[in-house]
mmCIF file of C-alpha atoms in Angstrom:
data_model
loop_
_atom_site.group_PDB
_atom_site.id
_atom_site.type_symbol
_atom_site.label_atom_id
_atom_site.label_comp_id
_atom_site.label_asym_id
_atom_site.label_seq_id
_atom_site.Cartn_x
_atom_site.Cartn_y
_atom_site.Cartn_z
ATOM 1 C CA UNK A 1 29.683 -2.986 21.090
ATOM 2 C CA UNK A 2 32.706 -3.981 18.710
ATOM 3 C CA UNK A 3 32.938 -3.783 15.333
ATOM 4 C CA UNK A 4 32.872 -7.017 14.196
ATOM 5 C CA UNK A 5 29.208 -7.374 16.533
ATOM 6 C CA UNK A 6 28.073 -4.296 14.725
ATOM 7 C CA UNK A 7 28.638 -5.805 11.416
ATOM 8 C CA UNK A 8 26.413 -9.090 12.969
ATOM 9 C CA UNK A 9 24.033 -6.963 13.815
ATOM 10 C CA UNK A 10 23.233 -5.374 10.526
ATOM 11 C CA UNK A 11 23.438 -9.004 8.763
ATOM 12 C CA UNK A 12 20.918 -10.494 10.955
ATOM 13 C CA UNK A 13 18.707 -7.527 10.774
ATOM 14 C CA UNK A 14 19.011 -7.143 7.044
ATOM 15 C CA UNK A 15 18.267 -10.955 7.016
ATOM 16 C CA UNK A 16 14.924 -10.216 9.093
ATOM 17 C CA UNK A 17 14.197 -7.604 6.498
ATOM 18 C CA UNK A 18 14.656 -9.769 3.431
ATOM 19 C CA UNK A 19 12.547 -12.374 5.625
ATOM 20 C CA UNK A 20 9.399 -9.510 5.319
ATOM 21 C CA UNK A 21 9.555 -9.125 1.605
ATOM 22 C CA UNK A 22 8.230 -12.991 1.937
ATOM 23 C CA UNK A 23 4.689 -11.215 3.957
ATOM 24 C CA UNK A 24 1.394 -10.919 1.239
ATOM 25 C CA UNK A 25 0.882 -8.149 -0.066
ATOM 26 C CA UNK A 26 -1.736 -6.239 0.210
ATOM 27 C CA UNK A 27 -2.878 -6.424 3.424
ATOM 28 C CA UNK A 28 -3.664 -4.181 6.707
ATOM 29 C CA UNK A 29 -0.809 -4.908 8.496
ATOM 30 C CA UNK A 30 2.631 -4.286 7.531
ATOM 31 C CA UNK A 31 5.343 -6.677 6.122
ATOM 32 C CA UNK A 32 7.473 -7.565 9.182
ATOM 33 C CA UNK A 33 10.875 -10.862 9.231
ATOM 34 C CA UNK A 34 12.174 -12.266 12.569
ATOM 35 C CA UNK A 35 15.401 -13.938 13.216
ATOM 36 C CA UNK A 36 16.046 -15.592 16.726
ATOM 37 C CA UNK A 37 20.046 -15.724 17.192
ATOM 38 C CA UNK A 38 21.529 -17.947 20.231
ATOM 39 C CA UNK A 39 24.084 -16.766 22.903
ATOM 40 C CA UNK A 40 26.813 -18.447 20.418
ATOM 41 C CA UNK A 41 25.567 -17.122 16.979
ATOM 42 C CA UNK A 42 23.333 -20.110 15.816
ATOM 43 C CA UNK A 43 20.571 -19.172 14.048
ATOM 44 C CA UNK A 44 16.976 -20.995 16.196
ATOM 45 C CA UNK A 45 14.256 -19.679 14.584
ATOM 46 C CA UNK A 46 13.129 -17.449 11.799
ATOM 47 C CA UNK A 47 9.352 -16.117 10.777
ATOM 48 C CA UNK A 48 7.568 -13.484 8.230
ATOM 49 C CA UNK A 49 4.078 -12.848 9.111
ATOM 50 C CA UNK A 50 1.895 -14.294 6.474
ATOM 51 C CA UNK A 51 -1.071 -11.712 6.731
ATOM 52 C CA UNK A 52 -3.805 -10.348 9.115
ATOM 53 C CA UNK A 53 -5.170 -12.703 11.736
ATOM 54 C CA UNK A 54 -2.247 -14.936 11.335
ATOM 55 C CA UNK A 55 1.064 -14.956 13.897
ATOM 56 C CA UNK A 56 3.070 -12.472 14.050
ATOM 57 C CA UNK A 57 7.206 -12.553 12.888
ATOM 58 C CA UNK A 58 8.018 -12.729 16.316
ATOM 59 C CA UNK A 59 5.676 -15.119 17.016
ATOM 60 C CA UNK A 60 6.760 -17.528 14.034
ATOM 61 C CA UNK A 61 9.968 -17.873 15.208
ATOM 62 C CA UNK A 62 9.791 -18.376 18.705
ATOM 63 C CA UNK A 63 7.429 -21.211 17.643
ATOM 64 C CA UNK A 64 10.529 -22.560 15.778
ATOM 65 C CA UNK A 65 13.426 -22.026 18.668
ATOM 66 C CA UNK A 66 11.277 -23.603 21.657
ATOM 67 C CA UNK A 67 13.462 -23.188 24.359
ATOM 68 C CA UNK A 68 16.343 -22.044 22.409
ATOM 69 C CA UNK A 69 14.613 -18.945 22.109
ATOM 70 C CA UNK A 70 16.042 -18.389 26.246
ATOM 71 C CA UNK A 71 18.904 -16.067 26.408
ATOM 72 C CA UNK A 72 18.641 -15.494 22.837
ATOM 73 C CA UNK A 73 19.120 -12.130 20.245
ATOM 74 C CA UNK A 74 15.982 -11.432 18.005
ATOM 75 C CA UNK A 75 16.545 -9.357 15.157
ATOM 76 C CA UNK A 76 12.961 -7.967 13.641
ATOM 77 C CA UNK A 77 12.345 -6.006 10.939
ATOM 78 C CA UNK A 78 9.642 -3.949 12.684
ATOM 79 C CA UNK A 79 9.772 -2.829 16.222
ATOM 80 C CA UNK A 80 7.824 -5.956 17.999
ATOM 81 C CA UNK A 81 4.413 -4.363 18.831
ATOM 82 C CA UNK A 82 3.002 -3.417 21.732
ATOM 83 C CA UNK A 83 -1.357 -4.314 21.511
ATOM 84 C CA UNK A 84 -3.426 -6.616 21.402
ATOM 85 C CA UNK A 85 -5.214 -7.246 18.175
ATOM 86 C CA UNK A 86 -6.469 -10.084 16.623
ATOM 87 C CA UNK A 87 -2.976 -12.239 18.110
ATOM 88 C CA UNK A 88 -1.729 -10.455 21.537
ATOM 89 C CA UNK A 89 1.419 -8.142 21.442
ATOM 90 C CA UNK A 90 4.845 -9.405 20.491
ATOM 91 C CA UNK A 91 6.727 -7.225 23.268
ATOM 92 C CA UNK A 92 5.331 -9.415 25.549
ATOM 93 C CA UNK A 93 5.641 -12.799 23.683
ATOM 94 C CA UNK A 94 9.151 -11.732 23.502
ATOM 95 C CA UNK A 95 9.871 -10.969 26.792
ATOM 96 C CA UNK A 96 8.162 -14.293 28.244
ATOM 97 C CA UNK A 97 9.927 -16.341 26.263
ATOM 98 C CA UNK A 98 13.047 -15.364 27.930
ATOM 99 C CA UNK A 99 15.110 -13.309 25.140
ATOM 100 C CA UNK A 100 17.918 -11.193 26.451
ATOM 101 C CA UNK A 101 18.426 -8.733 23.451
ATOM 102 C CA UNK A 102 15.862 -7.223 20.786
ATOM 103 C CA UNK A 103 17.546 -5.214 17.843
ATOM 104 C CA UNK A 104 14.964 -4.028 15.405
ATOM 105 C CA UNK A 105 15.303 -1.786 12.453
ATOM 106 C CA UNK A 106 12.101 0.628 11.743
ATOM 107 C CA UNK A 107 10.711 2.149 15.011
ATOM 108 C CA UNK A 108 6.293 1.311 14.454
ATOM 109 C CA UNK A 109 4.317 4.492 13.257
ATOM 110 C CA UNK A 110 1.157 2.805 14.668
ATOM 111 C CA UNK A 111 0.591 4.626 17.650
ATOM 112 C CA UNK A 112 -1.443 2.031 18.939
ATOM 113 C CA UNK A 113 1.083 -0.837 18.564
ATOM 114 C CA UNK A 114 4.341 1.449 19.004
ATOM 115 C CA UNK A 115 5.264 1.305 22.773
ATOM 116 C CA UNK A 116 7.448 -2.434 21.821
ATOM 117 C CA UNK A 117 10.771 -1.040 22.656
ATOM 118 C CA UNK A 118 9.679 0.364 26.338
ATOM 119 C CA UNK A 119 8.403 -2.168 27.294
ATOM 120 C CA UNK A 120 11.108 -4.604 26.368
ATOM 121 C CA UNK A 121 13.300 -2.617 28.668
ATOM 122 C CA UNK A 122 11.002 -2.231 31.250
ATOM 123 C CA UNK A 123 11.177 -6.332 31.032
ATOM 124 C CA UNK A 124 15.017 -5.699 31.762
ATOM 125 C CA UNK A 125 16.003 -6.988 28.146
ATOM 126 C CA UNK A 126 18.841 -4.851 26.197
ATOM 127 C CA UNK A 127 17.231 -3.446 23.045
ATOM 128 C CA UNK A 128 18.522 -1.749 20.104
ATOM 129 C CA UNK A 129 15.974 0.389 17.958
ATOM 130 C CA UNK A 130 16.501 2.414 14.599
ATOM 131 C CA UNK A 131 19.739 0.357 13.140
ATOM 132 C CA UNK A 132 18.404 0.086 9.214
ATOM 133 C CA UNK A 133 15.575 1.884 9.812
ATOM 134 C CA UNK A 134 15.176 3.047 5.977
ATOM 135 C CA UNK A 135 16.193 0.024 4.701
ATOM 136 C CA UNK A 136 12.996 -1.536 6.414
ATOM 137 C CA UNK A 137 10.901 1.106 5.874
ATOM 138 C CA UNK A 138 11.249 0.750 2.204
ATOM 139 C CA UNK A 139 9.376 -2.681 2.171
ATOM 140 C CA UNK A 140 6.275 -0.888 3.911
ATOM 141 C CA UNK A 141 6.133 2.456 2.129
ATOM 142 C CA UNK A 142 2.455 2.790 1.562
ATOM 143 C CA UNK A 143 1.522 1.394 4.951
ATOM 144 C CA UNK A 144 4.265 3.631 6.881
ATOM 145 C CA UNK A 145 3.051 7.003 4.890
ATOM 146 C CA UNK A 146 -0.564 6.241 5.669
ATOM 147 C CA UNK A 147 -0.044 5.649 9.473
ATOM 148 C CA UNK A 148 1.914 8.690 9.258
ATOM 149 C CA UNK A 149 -0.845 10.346 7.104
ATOM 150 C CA UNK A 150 -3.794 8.968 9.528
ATOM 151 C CA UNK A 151 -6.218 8.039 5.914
ATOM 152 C CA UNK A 152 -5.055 5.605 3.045
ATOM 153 C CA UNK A 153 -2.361 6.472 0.959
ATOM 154 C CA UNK A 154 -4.091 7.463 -2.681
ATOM 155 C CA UNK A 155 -2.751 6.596 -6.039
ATOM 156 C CA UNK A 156 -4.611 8.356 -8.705
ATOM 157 C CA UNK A 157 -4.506 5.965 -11.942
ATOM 158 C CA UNK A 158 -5.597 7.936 -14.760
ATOM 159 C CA UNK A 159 -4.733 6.814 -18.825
ATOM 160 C CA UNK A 160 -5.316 9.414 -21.746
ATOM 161 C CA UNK A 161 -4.304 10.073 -25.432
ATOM 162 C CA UNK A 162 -1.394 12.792 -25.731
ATOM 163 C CA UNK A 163 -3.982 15.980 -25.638
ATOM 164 C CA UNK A 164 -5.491 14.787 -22.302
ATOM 165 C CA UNK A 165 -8.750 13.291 -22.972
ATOM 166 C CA UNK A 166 -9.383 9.916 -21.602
ATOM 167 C CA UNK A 167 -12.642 9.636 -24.351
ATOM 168 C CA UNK A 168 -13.793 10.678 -27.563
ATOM 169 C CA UNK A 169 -16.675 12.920 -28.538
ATOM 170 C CA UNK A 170 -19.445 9.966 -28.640
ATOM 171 C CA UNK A 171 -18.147 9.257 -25.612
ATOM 172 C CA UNK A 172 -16.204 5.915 -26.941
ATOM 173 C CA UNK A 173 -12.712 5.470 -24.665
ATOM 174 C CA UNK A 174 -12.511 1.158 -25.112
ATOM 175 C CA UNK A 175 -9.235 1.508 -25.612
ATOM 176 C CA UNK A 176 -7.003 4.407 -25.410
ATOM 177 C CA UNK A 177 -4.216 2.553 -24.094
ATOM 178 C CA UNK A 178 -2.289 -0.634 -25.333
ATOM 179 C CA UNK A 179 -3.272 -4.417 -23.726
ATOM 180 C CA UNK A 180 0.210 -3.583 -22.473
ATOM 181 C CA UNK A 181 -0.713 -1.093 -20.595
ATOM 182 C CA UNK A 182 -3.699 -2.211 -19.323
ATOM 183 C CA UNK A 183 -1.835 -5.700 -18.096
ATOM 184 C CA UNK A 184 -0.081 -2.922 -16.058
ATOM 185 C CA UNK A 185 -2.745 -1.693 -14.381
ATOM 186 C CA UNK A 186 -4.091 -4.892 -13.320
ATOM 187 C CA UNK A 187 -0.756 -5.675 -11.463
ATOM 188 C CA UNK A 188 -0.550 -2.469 -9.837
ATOM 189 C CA UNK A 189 -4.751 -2.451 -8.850
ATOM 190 C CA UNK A 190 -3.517 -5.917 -7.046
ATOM 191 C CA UNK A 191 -1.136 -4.221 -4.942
ATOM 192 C CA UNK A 192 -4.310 -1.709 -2.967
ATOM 193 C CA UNK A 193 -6.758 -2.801 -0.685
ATOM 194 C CA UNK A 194 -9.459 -0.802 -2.803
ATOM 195 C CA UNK A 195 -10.179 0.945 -5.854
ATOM 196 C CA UNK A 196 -12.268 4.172 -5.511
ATOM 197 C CA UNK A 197 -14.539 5.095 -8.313
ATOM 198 C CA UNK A 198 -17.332 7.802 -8.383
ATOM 199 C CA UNK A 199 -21.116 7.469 -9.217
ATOM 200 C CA UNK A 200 -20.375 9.492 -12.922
ATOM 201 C CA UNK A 201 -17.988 6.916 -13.576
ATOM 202 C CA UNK A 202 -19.664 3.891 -12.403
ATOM 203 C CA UNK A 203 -22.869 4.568 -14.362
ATOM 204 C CA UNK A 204 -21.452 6.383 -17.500
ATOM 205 C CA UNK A 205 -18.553 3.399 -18.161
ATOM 206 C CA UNK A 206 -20.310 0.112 -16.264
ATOM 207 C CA UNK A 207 -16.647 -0.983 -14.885
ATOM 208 C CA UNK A 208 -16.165 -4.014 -13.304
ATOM 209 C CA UNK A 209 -12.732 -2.742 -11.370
ATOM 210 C CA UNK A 210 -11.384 -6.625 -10.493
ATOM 211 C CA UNK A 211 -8.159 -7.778 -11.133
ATOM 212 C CA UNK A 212 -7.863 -9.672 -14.191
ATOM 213 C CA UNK A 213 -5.027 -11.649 -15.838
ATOM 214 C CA UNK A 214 -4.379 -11.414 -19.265
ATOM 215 C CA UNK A 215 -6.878 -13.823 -20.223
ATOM 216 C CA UNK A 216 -9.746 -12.199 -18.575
ATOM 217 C CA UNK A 217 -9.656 -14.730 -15.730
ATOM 218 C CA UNK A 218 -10.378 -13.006 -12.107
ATOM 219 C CA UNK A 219 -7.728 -13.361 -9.650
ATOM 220 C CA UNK A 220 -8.455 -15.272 -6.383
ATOM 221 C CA UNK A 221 -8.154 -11.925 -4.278
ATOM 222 C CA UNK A 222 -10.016 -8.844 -5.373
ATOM 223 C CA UNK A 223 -9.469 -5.669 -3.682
ATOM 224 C CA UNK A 224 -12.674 -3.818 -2.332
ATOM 225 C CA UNK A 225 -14.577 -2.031 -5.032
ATOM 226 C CA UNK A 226 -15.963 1.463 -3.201
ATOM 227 C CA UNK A 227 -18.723 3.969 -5.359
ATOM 228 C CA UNK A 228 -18.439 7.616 -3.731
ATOM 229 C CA UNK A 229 -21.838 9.945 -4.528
ATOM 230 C CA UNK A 230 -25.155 9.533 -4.066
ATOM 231 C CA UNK A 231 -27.052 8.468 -7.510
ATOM 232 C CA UNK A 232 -28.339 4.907 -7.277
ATOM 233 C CA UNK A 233 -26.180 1.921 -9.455
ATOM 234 C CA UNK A 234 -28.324 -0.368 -10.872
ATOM 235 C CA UNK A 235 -28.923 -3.893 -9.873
ATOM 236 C CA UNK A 236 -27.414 -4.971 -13.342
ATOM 237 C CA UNK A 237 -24.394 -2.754 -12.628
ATOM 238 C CA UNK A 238 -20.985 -4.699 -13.018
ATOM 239 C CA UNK A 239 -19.923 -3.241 -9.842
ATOM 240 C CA UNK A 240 -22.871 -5.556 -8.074
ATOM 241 C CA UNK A 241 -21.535 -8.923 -9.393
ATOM 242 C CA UNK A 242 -20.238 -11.192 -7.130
ATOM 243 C CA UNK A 243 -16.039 -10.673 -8.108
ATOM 244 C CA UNK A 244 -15.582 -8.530 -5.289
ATOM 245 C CA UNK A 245 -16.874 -7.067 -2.361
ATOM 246 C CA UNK A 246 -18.263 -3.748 -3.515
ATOM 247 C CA UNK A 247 -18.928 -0.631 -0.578
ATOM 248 C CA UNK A 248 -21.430 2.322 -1.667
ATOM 249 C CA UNK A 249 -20.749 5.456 0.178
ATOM 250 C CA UNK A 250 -23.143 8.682 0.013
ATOM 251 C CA UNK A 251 -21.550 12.157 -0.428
ATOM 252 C CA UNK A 252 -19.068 13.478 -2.185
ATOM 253 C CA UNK A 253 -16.665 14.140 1.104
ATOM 254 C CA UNK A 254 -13.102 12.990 0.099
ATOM 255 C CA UNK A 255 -11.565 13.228 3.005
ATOM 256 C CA UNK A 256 -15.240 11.456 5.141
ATOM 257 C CA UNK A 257 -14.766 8.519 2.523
ATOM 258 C CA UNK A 258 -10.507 8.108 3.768
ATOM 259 C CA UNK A 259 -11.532 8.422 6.897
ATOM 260 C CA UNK A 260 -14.059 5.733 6.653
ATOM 261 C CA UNK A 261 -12.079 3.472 4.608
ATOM 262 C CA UNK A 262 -8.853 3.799 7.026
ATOM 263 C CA UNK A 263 -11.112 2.945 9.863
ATOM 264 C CA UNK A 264 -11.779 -0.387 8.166
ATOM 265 C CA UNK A 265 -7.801 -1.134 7.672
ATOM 266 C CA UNK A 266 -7.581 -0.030 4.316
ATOM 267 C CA UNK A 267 -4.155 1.583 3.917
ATOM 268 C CA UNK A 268 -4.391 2.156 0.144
ATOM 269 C CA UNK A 269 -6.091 3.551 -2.089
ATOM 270 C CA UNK A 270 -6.510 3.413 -6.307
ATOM 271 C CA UNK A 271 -8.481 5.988 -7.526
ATOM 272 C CA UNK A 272 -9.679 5.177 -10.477
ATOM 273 C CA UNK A 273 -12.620 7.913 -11.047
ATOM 274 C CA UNK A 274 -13.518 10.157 -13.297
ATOM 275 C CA UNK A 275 -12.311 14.164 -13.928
ATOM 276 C CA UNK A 276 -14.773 15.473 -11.367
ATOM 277 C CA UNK A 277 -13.833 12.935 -8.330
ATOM 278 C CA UNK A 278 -10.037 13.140 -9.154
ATOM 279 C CA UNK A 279 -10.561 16.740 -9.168
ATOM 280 C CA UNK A 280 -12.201 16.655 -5.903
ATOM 281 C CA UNK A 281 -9.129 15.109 -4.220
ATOM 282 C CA UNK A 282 -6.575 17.066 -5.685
ATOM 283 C CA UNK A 283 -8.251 19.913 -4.619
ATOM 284 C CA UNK A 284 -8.637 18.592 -0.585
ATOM 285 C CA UNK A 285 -4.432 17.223 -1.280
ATOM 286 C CA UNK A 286 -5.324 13.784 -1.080
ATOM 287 C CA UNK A 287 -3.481 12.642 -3.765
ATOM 288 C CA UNK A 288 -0.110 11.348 -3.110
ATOM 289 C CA UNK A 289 1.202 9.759 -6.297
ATOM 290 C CA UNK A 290 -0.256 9.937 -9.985
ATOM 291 C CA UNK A 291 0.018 6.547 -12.364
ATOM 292 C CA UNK A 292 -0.502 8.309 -15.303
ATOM 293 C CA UNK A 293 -0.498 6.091 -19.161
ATOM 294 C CA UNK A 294 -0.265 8.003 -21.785
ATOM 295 C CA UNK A 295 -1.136 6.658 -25.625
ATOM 296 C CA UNK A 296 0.449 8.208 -28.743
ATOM 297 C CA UNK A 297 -3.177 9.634 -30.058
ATOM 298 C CA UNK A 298 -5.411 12.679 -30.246
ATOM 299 C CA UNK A 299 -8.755 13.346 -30.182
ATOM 300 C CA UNK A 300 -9.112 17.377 -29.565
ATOM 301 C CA UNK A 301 -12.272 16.647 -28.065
ATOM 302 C CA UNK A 302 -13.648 14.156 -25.566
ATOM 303 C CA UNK A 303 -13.647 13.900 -21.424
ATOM 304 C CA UNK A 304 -10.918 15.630 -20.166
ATOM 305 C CA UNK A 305 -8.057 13.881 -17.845
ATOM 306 C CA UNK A 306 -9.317 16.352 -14.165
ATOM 307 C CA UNK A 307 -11.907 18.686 -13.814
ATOM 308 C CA UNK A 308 -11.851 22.269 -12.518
ATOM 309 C CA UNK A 309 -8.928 22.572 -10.034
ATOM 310 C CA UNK A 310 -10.237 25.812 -8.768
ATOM 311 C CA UNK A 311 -6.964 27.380 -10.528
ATOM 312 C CA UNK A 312 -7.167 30.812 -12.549
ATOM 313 C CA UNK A 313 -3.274 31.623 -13.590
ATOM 314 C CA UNK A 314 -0.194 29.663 -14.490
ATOM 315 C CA UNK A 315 1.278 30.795 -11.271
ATOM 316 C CA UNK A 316 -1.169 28.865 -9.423
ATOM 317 C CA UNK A 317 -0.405 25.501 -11.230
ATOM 318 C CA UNK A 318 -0.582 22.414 -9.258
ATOM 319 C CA UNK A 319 3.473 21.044 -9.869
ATOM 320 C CA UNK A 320 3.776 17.253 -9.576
ATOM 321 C CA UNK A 321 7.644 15.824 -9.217
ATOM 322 C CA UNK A 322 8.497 13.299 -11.832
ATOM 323 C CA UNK A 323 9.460 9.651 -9.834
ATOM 324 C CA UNK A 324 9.637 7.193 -13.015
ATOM 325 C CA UNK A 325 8.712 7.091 -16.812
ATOM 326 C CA UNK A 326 8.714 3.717 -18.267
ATOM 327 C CA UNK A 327 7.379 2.519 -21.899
ATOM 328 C CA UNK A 328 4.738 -0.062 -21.754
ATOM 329 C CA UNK A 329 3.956 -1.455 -24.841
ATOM 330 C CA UNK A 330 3.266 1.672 -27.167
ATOM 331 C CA UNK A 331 2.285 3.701 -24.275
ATOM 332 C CA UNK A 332 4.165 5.612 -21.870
ATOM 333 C CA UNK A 333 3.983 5.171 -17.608
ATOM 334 C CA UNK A 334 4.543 8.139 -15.691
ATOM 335 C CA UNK A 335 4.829 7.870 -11.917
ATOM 336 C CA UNK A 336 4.532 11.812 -10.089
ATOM 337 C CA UNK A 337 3.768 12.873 -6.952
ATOM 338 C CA UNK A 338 2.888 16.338 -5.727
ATOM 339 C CA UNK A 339 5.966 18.538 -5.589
ATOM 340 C CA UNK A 340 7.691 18.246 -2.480
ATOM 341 C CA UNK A 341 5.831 15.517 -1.487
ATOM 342 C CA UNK A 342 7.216 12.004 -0.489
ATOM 343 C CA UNK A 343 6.021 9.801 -3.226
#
């Protein structure tokens, strides 16, 4: 290949991968752009999958080209997959509809979809894998790392005063951050596909863990409220009302309740519980970033931030890596991750 094809190449494929950042968010599936390229550089048909159950990229843009898809390049942001789900696989789709050349950026971590390329070439079509690889991955962080990670990615949202206590003595913690802050966690609990609380928390605080806008107002799509232990919630509970789909699961297994959850598609996680069920993750190293809001107040006494670690010296200390610090409002936003661990 010459230069000035190279160059084309990574154009249309970046143009596939600014195509993806159009695909919802949240959702099971990952955020994957199409472009469909003739034999003499016209552009025939372009597609973004708009969310599970619907067609894929691939799909939406052959739709467009028709029979100028024959002979032509497709540039995807995703390698096409290689299963049949809910919509059958895109390899396939690709391959009947008579394209000579696939050139896709990240290689799929699904090893249940992955296969795309082979069988492309098996179809006798020319494929390129890997070009932009990072660049693409980048729009489907969370759902690459859990794939990779086989469970939900978890984000562990936690918001205290300065000393660490995220209530006071009577047990009073309505509000220790800033409406600022809080506005900030309602855009970031509408990026998961649930938010994990404990039994402790759920009876001692009565949440209703929806997404809210400013005024209160619920948004249209909630993510899936899930209670980990095994003391009963009340019928009056908050977490019983009809906002959002709610999921009650006995034990106190981190790791059982991932597995459970990534079984049903859901690829991440807020955690959102108390000291003793953060604690409990931490602990099993299923945490994989910390939202941390910090207000400029003490209390010296009150619930603390986590619970028993199981660590006895200094030298033991769990480390966390330092990805962003941002002011919101009066408060302060740290983003961390365990050290040495992609955030």
């Amino acid at each position: 290949m010459n230069r000035p094809d190279a160059e084309r190449d990574l154009t249309l494929l970046r143009r596939a991968i600014a195509l993806a950042l159009n695909s919802p968010l949240p959702d099971p599936n990952p955020r994957v752009g199409a472009v469909l390229v003739s034999p003499d550089g016209i552009v025939v048909g372009e597609g973004w999958h708009h969310g599970a159950g619907t067609p894929h990229a691939e799909i939406e843009a052959l739709r467009v080209a028709g029979d100028a898809a024959r002979g032509a390049t497709a540039y995807v942001s995703l390698e096409p997959c290689n299963h049949t789900g809910r919509t059958g696989p895109c390899a396939v789709a690709l391959a009947e509809a008579g394209v000579a050349r696939v050139v896709f950026a990240q290689p799929d971590p699904n090893p249940t979809a992955a296969g795309g390329g082979d069988t492309l070439r098996e179809a006798g079509i020319e494929v390129a894998g890997g070009l932009l690889a990072t660049e693409a991955e980048a729009v489907n962080r969370i759902w690459t790392r859990a794939l990779r990670l086989g469970r939900p990615y978890v984000t562990w949202k936690v918001a205290a005063t300065l000393d660490g206590r995220t209530s006071a003595a009577d047990g009073s913690s309505q509000w220790i951050t800033s409406p600022d802050a809080r506005a900030d966690v309602h855009r970031l609990r509408a990026l998961c596909d649930a938010i994990v609380v404990g039994t402790g928390t759920a009876l001692a605080d009565d949440p209703r863990l929806t997404v809210r806008d400013s005024q209160g107002t619920p948004a249209p799509r909630q993510p899936l409220r899930v209670v980990l232990g095994d003391r009963p919630v009340p019928a009056h509970a908050q977490l019983r009302s009809s906002e959002a789909q709610t999921l009650f699961l006995t034990g106190h297994d981190p790791a059982a309740a991932l597995a459970e959850l990534h079984r049903a598609g859901i690829r991440h996680v807020w955690l959102e519980g108390g000291a003793t069920l953060a604690a409990a993750f931490l602990r099993d190293g299923l945490v994989d970033e910390v939202v941390a809001y910090l207000a400029p107040a003490l209390l010296g006494a009150g619930r603390p931030m986590i619970g028993d670690l199981g660590i006895g010296t200094l030298a033991d200390a769990l480390h966390l890596d330092l990805v962003d610090v941002t002011r919101v409002g009066p408060d302060v936003r740290m983003i961390l991750a365990p050290a040495g661990r992609e955030a």
